[in-house]
Short mmCIF file of C-alpha atoms in Angstrom, two decimals:
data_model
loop_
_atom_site.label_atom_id
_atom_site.label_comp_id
_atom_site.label_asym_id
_atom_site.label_seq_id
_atom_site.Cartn_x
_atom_site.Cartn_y
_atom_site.Cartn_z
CA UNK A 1 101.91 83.70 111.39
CA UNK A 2 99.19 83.41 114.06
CA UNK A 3 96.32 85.12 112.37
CA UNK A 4 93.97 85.05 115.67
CA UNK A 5 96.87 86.76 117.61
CA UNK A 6 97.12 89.30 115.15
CA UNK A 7 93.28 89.66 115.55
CA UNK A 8 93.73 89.99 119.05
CA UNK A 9 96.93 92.44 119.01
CA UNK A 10 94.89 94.71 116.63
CA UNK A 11 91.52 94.29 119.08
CA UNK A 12 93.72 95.49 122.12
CA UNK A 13 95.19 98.51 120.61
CA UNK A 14 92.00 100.11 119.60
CA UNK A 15 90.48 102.45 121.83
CA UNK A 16 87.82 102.15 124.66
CA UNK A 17 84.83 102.99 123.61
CA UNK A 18 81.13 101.83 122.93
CA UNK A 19 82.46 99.46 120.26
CA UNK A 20 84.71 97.46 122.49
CA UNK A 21 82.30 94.84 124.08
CA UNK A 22 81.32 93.97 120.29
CA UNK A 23 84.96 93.18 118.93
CA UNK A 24 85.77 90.89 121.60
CA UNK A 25 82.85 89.01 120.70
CA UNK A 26 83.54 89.04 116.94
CA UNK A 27 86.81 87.56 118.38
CA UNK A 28 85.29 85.22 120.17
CA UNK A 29 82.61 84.15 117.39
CA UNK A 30 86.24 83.61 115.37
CA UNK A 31 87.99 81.36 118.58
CA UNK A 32 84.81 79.65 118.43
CA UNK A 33 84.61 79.11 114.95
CA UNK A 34 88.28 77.30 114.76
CA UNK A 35 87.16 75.06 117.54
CA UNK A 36 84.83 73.56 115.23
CA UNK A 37 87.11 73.53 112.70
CA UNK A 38 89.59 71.55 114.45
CA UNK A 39 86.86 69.28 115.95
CA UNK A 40 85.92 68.34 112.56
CA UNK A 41 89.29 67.44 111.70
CA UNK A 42 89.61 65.52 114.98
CA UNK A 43 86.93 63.82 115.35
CA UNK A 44 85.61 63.18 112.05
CA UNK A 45 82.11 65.17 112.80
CA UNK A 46 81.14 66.47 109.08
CA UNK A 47 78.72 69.05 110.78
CA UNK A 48 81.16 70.79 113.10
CA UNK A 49 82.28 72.40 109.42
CA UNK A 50 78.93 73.84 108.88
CA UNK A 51 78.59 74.69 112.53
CA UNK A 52 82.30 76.91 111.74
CA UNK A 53 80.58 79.03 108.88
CA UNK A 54 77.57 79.89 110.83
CA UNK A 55 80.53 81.05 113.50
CA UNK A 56 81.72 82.98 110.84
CA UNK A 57 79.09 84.87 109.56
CA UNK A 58 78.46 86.33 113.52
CA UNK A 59 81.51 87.38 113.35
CA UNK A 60 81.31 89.36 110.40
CA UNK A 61 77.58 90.42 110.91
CA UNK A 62 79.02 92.24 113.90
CA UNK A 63 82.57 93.17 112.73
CA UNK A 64 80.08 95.20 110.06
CA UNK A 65 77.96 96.57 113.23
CA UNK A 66 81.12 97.70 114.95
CA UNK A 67 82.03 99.67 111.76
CA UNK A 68 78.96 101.37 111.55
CA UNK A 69 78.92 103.21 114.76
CA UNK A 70 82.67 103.74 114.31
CA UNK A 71 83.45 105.27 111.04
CA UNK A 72 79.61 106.37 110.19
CA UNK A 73 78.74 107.47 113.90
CA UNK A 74 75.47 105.78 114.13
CA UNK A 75 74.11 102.82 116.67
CA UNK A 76 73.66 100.24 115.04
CA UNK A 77 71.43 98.25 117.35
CA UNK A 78 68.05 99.09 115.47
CA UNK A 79 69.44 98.77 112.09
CA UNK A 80 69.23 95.46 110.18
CA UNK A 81 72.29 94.13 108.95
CA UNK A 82 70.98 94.75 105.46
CA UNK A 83 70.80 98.25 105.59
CA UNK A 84 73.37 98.50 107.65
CA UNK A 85 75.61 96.56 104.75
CA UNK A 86 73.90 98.67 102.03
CA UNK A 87 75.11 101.98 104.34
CA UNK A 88 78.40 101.48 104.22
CA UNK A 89 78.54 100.03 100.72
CA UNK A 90 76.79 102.83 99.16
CA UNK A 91 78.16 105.63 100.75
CA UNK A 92 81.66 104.82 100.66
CA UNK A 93 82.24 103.93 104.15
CA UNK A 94 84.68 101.41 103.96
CA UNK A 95 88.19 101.55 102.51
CA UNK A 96 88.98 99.60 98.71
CA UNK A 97 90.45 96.81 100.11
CA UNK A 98 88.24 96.41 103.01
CA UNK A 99 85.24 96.72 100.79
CA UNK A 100 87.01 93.81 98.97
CA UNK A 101 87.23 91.48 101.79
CA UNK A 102 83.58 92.82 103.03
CA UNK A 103 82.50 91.80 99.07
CA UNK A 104 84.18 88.33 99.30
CA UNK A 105 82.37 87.22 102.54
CA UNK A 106 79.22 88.57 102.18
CA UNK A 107 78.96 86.85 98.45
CA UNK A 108 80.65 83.76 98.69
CA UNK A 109 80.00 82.96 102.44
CA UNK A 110 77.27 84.56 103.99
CA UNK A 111 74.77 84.95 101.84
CA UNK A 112 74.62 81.49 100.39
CA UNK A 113 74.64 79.58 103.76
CA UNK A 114 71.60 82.01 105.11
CA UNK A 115 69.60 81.81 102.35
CA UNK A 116 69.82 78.39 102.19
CA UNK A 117 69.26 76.21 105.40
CA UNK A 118 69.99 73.04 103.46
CA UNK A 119 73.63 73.76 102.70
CA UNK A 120 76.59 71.93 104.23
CA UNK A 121 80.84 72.68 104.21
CA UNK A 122 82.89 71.01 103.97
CA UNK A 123 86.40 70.99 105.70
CA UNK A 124 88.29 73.24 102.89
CA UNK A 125 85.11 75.23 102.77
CA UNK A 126 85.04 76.12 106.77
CA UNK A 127 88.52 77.21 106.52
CA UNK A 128 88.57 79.33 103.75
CA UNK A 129 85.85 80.91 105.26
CA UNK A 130 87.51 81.44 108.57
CA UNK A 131 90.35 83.22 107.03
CA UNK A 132 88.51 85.35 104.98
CA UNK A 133 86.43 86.69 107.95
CA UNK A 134 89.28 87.31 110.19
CA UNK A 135 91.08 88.60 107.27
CA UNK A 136 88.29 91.26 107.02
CA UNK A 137 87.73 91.38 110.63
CA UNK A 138 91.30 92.67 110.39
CA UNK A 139 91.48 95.49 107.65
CA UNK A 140 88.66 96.40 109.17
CA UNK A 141 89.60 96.98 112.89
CA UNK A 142 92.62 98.89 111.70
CA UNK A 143 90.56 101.34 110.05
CA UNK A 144 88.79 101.77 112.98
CA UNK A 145 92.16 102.54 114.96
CA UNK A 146 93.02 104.95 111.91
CA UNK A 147 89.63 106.90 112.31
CA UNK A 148 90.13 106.92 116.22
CA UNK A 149 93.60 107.97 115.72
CA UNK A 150 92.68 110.56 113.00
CA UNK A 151 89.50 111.97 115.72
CA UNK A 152 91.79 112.35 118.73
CA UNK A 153 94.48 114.22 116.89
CA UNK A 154 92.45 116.23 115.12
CA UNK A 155 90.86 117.06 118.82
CA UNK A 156 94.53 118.07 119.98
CA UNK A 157 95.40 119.99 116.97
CA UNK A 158 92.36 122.20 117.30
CA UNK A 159 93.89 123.18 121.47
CA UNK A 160 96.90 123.66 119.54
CA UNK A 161 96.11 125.53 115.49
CA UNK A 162 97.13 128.87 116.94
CA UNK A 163 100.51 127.86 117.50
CA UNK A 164 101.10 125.62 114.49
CA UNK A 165 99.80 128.66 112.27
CA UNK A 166 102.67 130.54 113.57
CA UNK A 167 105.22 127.78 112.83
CA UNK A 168 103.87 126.86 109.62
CA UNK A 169 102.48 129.26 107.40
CA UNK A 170 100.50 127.43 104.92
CA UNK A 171 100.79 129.72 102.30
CA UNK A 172 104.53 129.83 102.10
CA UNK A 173 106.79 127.98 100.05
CA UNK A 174 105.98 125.48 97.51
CA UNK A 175 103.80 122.32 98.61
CA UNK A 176 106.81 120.07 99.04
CA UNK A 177 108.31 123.11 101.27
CA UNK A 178 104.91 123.22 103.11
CA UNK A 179 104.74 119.68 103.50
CA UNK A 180 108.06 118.96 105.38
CA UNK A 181 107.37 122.01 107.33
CA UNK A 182 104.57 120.41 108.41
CA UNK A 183 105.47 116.50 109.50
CA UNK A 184 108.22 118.61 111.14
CA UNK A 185 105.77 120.41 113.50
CA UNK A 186 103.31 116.99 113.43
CA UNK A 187 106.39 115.01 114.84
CA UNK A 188 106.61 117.93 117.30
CA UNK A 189 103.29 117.84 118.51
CA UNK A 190 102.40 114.01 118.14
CA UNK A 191 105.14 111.24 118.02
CA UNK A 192 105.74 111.64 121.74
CA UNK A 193 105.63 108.49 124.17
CA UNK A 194 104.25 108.27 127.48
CA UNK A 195 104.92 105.92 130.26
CA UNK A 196 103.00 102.78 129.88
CA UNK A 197 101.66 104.13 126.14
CA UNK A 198 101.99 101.48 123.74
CA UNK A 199 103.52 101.35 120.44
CA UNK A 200 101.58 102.95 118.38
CA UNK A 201 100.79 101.18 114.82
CA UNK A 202 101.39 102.31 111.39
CA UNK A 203 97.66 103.03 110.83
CA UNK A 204 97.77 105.16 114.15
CA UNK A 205 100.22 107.46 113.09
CA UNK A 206 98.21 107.57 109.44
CA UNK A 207 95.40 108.54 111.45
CA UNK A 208 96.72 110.74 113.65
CA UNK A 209 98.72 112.56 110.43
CA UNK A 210 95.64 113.08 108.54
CA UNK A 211 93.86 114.49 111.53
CA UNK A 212 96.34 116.74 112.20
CA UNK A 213 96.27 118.24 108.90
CA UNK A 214 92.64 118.40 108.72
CA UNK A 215 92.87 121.09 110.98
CA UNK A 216 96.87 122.54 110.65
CA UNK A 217 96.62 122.91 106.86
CA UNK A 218 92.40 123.21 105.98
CA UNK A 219 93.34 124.05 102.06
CA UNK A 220 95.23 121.22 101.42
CA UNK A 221 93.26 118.10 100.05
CA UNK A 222 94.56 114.88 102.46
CA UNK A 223 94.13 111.82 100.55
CA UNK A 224 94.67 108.67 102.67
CA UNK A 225 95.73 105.12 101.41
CA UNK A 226 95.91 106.46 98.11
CA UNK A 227 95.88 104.24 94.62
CA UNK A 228 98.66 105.60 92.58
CA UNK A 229 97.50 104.26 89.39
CA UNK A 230 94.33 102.99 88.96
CA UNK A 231 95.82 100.01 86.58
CA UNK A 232 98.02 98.86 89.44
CA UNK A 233 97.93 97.55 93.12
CA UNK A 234 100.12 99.97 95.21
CA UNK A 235 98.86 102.35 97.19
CA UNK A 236 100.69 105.48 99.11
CA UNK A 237 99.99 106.21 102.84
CA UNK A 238 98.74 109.66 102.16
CA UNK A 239 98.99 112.10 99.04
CA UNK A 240 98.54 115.69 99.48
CA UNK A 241 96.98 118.07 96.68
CA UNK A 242 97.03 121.45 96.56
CA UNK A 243 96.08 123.73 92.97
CA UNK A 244 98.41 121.71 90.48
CA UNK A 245 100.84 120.26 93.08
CA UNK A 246 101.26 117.01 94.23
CA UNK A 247 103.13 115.21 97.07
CA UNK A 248 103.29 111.71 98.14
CA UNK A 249 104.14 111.10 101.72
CA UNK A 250 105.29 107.32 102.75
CA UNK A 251 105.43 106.15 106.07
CA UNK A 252 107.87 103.78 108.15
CA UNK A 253 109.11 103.17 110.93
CA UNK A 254 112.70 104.34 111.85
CA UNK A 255 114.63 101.04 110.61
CA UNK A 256 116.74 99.24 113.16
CA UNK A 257 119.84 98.80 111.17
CA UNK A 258 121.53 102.10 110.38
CA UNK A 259 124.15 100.57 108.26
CA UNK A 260 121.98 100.49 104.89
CA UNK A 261 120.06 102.84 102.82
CA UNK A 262 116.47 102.96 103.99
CA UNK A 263 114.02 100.74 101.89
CA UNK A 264 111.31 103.47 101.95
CA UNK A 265 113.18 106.06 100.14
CA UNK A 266 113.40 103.06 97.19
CA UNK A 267 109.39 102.25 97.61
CA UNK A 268 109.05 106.13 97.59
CA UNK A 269 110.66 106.62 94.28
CA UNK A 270 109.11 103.69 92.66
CA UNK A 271 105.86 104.64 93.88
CA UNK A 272 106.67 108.38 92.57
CA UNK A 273 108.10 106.87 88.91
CA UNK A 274 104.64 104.70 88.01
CA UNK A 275 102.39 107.56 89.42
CA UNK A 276 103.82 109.92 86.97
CA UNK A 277 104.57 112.09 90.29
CA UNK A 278 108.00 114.64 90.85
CA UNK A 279 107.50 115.39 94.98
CA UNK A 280 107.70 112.91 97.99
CA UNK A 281 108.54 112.91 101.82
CA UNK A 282 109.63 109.94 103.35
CA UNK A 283 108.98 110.33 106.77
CA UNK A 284 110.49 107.61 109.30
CA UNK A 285 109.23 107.93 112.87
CA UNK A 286 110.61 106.89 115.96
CA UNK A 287 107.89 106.83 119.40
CA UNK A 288 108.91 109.25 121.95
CA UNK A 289 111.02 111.19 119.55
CA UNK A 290 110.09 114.21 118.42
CA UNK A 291 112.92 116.08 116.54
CA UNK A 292 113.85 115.25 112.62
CA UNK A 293 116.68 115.81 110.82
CA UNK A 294 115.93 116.14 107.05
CA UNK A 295 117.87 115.41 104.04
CA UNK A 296 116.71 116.18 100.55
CA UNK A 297 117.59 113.43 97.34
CA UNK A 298 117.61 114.85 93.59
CA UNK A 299 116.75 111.55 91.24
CA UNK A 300 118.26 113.80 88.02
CA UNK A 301 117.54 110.41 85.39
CA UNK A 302 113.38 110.83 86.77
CA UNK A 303 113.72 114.65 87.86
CA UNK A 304 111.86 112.96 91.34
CA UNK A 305 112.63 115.11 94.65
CA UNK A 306 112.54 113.15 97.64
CA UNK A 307 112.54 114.93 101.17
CA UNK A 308 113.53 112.45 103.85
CA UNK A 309 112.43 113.40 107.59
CA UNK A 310 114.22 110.67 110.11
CA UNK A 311 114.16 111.00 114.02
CA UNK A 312 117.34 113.17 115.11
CA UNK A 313 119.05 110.48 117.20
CA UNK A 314 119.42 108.49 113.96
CA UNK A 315 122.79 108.28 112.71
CA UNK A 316 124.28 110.62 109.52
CA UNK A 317 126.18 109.90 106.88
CA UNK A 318 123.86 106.66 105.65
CA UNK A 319 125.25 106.02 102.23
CA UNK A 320 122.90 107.13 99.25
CA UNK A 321 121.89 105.80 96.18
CA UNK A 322 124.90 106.64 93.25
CA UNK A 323 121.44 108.38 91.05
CA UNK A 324 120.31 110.44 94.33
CA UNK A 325 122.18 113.79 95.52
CA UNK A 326 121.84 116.22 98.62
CA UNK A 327 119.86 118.87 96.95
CA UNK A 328 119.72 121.08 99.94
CA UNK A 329 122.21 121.02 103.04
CA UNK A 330 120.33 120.16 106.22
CA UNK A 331 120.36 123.66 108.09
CA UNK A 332 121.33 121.82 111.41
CA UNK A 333 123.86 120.41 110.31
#
């Protein structure tokens, strides 16, 4: 895996905007910074290791500026990177696991080699510390693309709540009910492709989900990247809450083989089973198609319901798990 091209790939699909100018220099603090990596290892020249962390902390001093006038709305430029770092700490700015990566650099990097001028690194030291910050540099651009995503829908959806009011009644139906009714309409409205629009990532469509219901269903609570058990690692794309009712949604792209059972609707159930959870949608998307087909999977040993919402074109009949049975024919069907 070429981590800088993933940097770049994730760079290049945000949006224009006043940020822009500032990631392609993080990007190129990064380039810079494994240049003097490799020169060290080249060319024997202890200090070019040194000279790679001091890379690496511009690079993260402004991937942290580029998140503050993204996802708090404020210009950085007369901030210092203190309170600036202190913002987004304290008031929850940043995501759990890109607060974890933002923790790791900032303690075991960054700080130590400014407040001390007489440090040196050494050559396992300057690459650990490379990868770290372009780890973080990339959690952290792709929730920038989410919140640009989640904006720009949520923009769209307001041109457009009259009409998904009429096609979705919030208030009808139980939350599971609501919430297929719902990525139904979203699908409608959003997963569309234009000519020359690029693929759009998983934390695009996130984005553009949860703004969409921001505005399309106001009473429901629209948790996003949420921890299903605080004792364990996974996480769900996006849980939806509503009185006493719960639903996990999962998101994936439409698989390419249509020949197997789709891995999701597994992940979903485990993810259901440890977070003590009954109600899921797994909702496979496809760019540029907008209809779904839905089928619904009873898991009687876990009494889980599972509502699976996969673009039309797909074909039917994929077998299903010997546990899981249609609980509901597909009305188009």
């Amino acid at each position: 895996m070429d981590i800088l091209a993933t940097l770049r790939t994730k760079i290049n699909s945000t949006d224009d905007g006043d940020h822009s100018s500032g990631l392609r220099a993080v990007l190129l603090h990064i380039e810079t910074g494994f240049a003097h990596l490799r020169r060290g290892q080249d060319q024997g020249d202890e200090t070019a290791f040194t000279d790679a962390i001091y890379r690496s902390n511009q690079a993260f001093e402004g991937s942290v500026k580029e998140a503050y006038r993204v996802l708090a709305e404020k210009d950085p430029d007369k901030k210092k990177p203190y309170d600036i770092e202190k913002y987004l700490e304290e008031k929850d700015v940043l995501r759990p696991r890109v607060l974890s990566q933002f923790t790791t650099y900032r303690t075991e990097w960054r700080n130590p080699s400014t407040h001390d001028y007489k440090l040196d690194f050494d050559e396992s030291e300057a690459f650990v510390a490379i990868m770290n910050v372009t780890t973080f540099a990339c959690v952290l651009i792709d929730q920038i693309s989410e919140r640009q995503s989640f904006n720009k829908s949520k923009a769209e959806t307001n041109s457009q709540k009259a009409e998904i009011e009429k096609s979705v009644p919030e208030s009808g139906g139980s939350l599971l009910e609501v919430t297929a009714a719902l990525l139904t309409e979203f699908a409608r409205q959003q997963i569309t492709e234009t000519s020359g629009e690029s693929r759009k990532t998983e934390v695009q469509i996130t984005g553009a989900l949860c703004g969409f219901l921001a505005v399309a269903a106001p009473s429901i609570e629209v948790i996003a990247d949420f921890r299903i058990d605080p004792a364990r690692p996974e996480r769900g794309d996006v849980m939806l809450r509503k009185g006493d009712q719960n639903v996990l949604i999962e998101l994936k792209r439409s698989p390419k083989s249509r020949d197997v059972m789709d891995p999701g609707l597994f992940q979903l159930e485990h993810y259901l089973k440890i977070g003590g959870l009954k109600n899921g949608v797994l909702f496979l998307y496809e760019q540029g198609i907008s209809e779904v087909q839905r089928d619904d999977y009873l898991f009687g040993e876990s009494d889980i319901t599972i509502v699976k919402l996969a673009p039309l074109t797909r074909k039917k009949g994929l077998p299903r798990r010997s546990n899981a049975i249609e609980r509901t024919p597909n009305p188009s069907e």
